[in-house]
Coordinates of C-alpha atoms and ligand atoms in Angstrom, one line a residue:
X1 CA -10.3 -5.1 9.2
X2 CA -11.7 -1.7 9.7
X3 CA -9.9 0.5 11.5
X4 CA -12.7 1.7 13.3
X5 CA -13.4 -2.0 14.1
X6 CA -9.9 -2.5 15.3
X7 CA -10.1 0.5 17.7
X8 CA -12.9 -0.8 19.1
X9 CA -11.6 -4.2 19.8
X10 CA -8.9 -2.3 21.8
X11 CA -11.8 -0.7 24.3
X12 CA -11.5 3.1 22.4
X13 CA -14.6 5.1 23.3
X14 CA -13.6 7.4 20.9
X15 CA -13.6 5.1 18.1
X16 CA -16.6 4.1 19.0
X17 CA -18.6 7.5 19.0
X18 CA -16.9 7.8 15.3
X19 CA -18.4 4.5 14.2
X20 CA -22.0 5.7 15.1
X21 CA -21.3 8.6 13.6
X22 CA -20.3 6.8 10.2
X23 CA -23.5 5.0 11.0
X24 CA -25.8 7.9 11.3
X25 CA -24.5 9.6 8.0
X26 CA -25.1 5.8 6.2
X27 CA -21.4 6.6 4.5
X28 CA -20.1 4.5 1.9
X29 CA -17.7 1.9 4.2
X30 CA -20.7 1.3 6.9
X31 CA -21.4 -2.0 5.1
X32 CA -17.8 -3.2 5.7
X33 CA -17.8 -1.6 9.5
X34 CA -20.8 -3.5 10.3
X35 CA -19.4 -6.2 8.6
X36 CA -16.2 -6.6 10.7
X37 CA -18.2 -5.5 13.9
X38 CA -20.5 -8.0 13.4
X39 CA -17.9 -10.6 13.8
X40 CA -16.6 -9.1 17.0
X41 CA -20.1 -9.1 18.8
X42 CA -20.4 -10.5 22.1
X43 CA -23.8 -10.5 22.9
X44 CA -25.0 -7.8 25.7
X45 CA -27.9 -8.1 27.2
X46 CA -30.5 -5.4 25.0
X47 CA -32.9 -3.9 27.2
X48 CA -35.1 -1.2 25.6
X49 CA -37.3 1.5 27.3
X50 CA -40.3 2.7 25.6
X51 CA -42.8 4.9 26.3
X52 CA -45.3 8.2 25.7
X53 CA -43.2 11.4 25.6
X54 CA -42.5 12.5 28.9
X55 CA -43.4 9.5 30.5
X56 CA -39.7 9.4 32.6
X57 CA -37.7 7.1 30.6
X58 CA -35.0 9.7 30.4
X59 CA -35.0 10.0 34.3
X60 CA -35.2 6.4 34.4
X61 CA -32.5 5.4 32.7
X62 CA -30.4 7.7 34.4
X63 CA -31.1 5.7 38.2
X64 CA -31.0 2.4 36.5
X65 CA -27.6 3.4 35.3
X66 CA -26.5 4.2 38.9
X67 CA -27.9 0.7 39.8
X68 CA -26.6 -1.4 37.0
X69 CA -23.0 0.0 37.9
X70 CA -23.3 -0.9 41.3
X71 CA -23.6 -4.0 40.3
X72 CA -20.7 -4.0 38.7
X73 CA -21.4 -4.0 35.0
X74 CA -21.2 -2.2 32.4
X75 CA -23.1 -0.4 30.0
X76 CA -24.6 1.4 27.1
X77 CA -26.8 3.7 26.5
X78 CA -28.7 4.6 23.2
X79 CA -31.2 7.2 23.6
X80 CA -33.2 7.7 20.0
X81 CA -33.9 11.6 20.5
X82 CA -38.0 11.3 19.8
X83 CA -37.8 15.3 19.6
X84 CA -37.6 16.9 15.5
X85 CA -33.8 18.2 14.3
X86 CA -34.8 21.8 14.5
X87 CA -35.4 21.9 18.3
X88 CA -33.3 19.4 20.2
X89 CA -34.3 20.8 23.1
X90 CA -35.0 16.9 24.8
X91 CA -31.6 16.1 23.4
X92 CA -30.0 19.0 25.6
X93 CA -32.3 17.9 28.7
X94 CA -30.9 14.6 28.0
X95 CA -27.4 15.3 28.0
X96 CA -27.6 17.3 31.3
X97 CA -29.4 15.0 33.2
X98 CA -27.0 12.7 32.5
X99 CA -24.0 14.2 32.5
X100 CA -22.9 12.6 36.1
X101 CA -22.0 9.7 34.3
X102 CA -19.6 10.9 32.1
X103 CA -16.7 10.2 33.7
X104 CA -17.3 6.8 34.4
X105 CA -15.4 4.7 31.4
X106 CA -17.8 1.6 32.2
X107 CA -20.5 4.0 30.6
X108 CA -21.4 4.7 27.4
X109 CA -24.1 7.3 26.1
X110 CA -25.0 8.7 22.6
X111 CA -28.1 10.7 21.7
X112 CA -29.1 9.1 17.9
X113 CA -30.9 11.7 15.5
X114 CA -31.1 9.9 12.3
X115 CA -34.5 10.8 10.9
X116 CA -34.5 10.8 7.2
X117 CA -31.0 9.2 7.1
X118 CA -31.0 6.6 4.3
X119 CA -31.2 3.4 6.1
X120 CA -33.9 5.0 8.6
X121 CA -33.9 4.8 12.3
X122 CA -34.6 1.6 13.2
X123 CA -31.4 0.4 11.0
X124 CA -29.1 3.0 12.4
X125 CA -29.9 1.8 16.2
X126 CA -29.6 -1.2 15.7
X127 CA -26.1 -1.0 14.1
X128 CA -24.9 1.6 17.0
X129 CA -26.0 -1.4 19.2
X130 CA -24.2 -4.1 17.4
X131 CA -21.3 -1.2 17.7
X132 CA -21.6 -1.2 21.4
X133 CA -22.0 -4.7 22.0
X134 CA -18.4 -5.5 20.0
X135 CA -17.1 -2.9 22.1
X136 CA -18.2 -5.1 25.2
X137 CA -20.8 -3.3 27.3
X138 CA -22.7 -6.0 29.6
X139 CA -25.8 -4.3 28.9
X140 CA -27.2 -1.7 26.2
X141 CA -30.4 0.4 27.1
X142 CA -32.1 2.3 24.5
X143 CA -34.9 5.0 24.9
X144 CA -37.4 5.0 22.2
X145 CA -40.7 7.1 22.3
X146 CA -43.2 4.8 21.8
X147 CA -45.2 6.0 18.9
X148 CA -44.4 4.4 15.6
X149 CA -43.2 1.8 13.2
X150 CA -39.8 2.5 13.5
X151 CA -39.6 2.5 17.8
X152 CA -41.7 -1.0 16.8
X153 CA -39.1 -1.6 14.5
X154 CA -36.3 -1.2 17.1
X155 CA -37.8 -3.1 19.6
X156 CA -37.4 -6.3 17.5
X157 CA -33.8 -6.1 17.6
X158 CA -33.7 -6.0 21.7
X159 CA -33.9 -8.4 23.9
X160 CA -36.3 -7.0 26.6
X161 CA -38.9 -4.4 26.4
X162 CA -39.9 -2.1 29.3
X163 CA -42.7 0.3 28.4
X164 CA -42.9 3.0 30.7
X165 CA -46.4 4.1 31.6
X166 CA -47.8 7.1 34.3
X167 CA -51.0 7.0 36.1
X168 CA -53.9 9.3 34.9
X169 CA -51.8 10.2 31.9
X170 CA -54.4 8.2 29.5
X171 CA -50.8 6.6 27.4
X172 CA -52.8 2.9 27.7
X173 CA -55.5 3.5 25.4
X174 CA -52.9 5.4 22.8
X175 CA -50.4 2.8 23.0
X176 CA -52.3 -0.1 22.8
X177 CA -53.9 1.3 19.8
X178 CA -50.4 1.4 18.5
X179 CA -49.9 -2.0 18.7
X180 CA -46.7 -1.3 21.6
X181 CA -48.9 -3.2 24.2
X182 CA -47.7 -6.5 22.9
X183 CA -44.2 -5.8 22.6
X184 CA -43.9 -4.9 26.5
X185 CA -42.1 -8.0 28.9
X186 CA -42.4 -5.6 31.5
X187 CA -44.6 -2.9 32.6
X188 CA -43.1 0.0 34.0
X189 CA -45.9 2.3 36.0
X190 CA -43.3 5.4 36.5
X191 CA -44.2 8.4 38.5
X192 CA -45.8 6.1 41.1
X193 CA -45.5 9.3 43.3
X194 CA -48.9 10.3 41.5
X195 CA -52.1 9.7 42.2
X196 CA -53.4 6.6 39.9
X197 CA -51.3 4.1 40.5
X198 CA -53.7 1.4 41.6
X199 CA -56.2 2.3 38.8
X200 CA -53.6 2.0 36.0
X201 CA -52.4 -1.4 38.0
X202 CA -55.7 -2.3 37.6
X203 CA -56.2 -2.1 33.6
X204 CA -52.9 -3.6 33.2
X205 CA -53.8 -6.9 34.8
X206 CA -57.0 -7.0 32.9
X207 CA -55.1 -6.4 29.9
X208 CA -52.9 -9.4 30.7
X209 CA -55.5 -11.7 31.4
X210 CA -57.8 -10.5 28.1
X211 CA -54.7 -10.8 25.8
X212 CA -51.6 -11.7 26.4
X213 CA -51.7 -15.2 25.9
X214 CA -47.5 -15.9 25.9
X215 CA -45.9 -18.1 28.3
X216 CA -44.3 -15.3 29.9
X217 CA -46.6 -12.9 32.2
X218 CA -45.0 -9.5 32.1
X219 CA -44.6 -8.3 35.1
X220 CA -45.7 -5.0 36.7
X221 CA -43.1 -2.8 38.5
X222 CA -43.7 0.4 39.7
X223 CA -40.7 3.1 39.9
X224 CA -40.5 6.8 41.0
X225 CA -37.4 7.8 38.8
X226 CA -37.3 11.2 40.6
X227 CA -36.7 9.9 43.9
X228 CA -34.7 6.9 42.8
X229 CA -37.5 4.2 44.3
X230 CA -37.9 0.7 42.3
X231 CA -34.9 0.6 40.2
X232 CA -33.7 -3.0 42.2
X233 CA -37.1 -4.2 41.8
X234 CA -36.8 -3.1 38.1
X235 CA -33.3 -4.5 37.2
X236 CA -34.1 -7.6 38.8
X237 CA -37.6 -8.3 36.7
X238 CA -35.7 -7.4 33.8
X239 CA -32.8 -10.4 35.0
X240 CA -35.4 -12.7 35.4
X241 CA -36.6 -11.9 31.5
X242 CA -33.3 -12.3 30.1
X243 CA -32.9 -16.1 32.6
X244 CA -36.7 -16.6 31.0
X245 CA -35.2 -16.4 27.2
X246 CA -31.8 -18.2 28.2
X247 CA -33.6 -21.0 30.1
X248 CA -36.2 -21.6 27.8
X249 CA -36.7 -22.2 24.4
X250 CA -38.3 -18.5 23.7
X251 CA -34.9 -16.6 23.4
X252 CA -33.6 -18.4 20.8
X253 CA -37.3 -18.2 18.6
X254 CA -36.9 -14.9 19.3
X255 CA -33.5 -14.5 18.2
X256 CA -34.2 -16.5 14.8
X257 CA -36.9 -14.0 13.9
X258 CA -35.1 -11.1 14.4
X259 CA -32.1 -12.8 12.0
X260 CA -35.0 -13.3 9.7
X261 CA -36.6 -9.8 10.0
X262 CA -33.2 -8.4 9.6
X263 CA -31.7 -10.1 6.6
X264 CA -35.7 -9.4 5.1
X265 CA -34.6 -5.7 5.9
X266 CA -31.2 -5.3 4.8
X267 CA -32.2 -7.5 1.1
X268 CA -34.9 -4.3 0.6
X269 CA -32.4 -1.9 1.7
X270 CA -29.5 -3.2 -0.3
X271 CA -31.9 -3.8 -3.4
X272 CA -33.4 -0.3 -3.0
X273 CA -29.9 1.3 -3.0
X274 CA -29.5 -0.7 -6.3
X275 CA -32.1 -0.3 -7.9
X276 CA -32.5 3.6 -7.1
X277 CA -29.1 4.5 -8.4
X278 CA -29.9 3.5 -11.7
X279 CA -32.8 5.1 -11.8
X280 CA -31.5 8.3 -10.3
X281 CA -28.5 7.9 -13.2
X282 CA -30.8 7.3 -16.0
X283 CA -31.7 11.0 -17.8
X284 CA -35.1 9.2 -19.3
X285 CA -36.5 8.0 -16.6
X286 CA -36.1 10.5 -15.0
X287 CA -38.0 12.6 -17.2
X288 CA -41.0 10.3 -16.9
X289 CA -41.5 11.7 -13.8
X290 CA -42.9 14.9 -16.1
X291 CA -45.8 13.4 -17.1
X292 CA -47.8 13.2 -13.7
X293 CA -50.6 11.5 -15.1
X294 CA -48.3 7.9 -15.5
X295 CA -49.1 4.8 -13.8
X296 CA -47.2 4.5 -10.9
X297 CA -47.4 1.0 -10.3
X298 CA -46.7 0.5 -14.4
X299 CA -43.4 2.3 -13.8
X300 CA -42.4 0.5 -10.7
X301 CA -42.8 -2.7 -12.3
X302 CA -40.6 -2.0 -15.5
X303 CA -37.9 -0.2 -14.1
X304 CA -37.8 -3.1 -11.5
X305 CA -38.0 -5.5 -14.4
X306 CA -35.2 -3.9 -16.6
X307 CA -33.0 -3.7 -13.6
X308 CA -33.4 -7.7 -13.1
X309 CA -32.9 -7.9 -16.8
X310 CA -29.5 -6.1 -17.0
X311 CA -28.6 -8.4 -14.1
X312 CA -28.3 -11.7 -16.6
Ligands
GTP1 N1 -43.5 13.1 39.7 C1 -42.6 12.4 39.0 N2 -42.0 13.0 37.9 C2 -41.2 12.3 37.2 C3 -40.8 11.0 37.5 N3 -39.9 10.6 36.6 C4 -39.7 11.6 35.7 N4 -40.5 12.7 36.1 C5 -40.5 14.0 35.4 O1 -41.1 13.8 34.2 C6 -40.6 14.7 33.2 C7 -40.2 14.0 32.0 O2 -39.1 13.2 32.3 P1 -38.1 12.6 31.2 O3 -37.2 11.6 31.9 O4 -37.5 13.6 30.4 O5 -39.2 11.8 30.3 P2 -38.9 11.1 28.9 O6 -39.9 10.0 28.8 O7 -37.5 10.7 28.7 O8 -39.3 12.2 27.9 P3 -39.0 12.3 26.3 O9 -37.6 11.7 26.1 O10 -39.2 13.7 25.9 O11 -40.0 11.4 25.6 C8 -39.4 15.4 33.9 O12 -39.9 16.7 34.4 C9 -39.2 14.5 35.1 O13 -38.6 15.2 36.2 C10 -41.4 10.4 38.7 O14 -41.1 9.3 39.0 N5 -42.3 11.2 39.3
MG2 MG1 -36.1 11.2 27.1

């Protein structure tokens, strides 16, 4: 077993931190980490909050972690900084906002900058979740920023999906066009302190009745993060999802196409890697790249060919 995987087993916080770090650098034993952690998991509950920039999922967060606690559980938290390397100003916000916690050994929270990292964002979350699950946090939040494929792509691996939305902020159109509408089991009007509420109440039951079409009706909750307001109604919408997928048929579907998207994901990774290093390793085709007027598609096919070849 890994050691890492070991440590973790025992309830070491620290080891834990070091095995998201081995995740975000994609080192060379991650596959054999995962492995071993994979075996240990025990199967939080993985609630993810998603949302436009600024929207309050930070703040959120941060009184639904008061409120899960007094309920006695425990739990993780995996914030996915939205904000570029060079700034990390969110990231500080983040940490400070949320330092209150940080004593408490029944939480857990890591900021995740893995942009550009080898097995992208989306693979690296969902690894530091696996991570946190084998540790044995009752539930796992992540913050995503709602913007792309790879916050889509994270959403698949969680259980439930809040997206966070403000009144008179005009997110809805945006994130609708970005396909995020669909992926919401709960809506989440945040900042309900503003002036809007009703309005953006409003579009989101029209939206429900025009196209969601699922068996389960995603509720609408509204929260005021600043004042702490709505964080029981919250926590106990999101219970009733995760009875929803336990009760019914629906969690395990969903759970089958996430294996499937995953094992579709790691087969391109791991025959990417492959592949790549022995084109990166070969001194002639590299020098292909010279001629800038080659076929792309011509040279993706042969190399790919002449790898499978040398394979028999
Ligand atoms: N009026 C009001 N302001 C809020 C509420 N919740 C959060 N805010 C404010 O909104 C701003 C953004 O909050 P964050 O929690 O950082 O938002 P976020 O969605 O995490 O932002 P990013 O991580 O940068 O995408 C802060 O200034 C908060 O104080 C709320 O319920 N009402
Ligand atoms: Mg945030």
């Amino acid at each position: 077993m890994h050691p890492l995987a070991e440590r973790i087993q025992q309830r070491d916080m620290r080891a834990l931190a070091r095995a998201i770090t081995l995740i975000e650098n994609d080192s060379e034993d991650k596959l054999r980490l995962m492995s071993d952690i994979f075996s240990m998991k025990k199967r939080a509950h993985y609630v993810g909050i998603t949302g436009s920039p600024g929207a309050g999922k930070s703040s959120l967060i941060n009184q639904l972690l008061t409120y899960i606690r007094s309920l006695d559980l425990t739990v993780a938290v995996i914030a996915v900084d939205p904000t570029s390397p060079f700034s990390g100003g969110s990231l500080l916000g983040d940490r400070t906002r949320m330092n209150q916690h940080f004593m408490d050994p029944g939480i857990f929270i890591r900021s995740m900058a893995t942009r550009g990292s080898l097995g992208g964002l989306a693979r690296s979350t969902k690894d530091a979740i696996r991570a946190c699950d084998a540790y044995g946090f009752d539930v796992i939040l992540v913050e995503t920023v709602g913007v792309g494929q790879s916050e889509l792509d994270i959403m698949k691996v969680v259980d439930t999906t809040g997206l966070v939305l403000t009144p008179n902020s005009g997110d809805v159109l945006q994130i609708f066009k970005a396909g995020i509408m669909e992926i919401a089991d709960l809506f989440i009007i945040n900042k309900a302190d503003l002036p809007g509420v009703g309005k953006l109440k409003a579009t989101l039951e029209e939206y429900k009745m025009i196209v969601n079409k699922k068996r389960w009706q995603p509720p609408i909750v509204r929260t005021i993060s600043t004042e702490n307001k709505g964080m029981e109604e919250l926590w106990d919408n999101v219970a009733q999802h995760q009875s929803y997928l336990y009760e019914t048929d629906a969690g395990e579907a969903q759970r089958q196409e996430q294996l499937k998207l995953e094992v579709y994901d790691l087969i391109r990774e791991e025959l990417w890697r492959e592949v790549r290093r022995e084109i990166d390793d070969d001194q002639e085709k590299q020098t292909a790249f010279r001629n800038t007027e080659a076929d792309p598609y011509q040279l993706a096919r042969t190399w790919v060919q002449n790898w499978m070849n040398k394979g028999e």
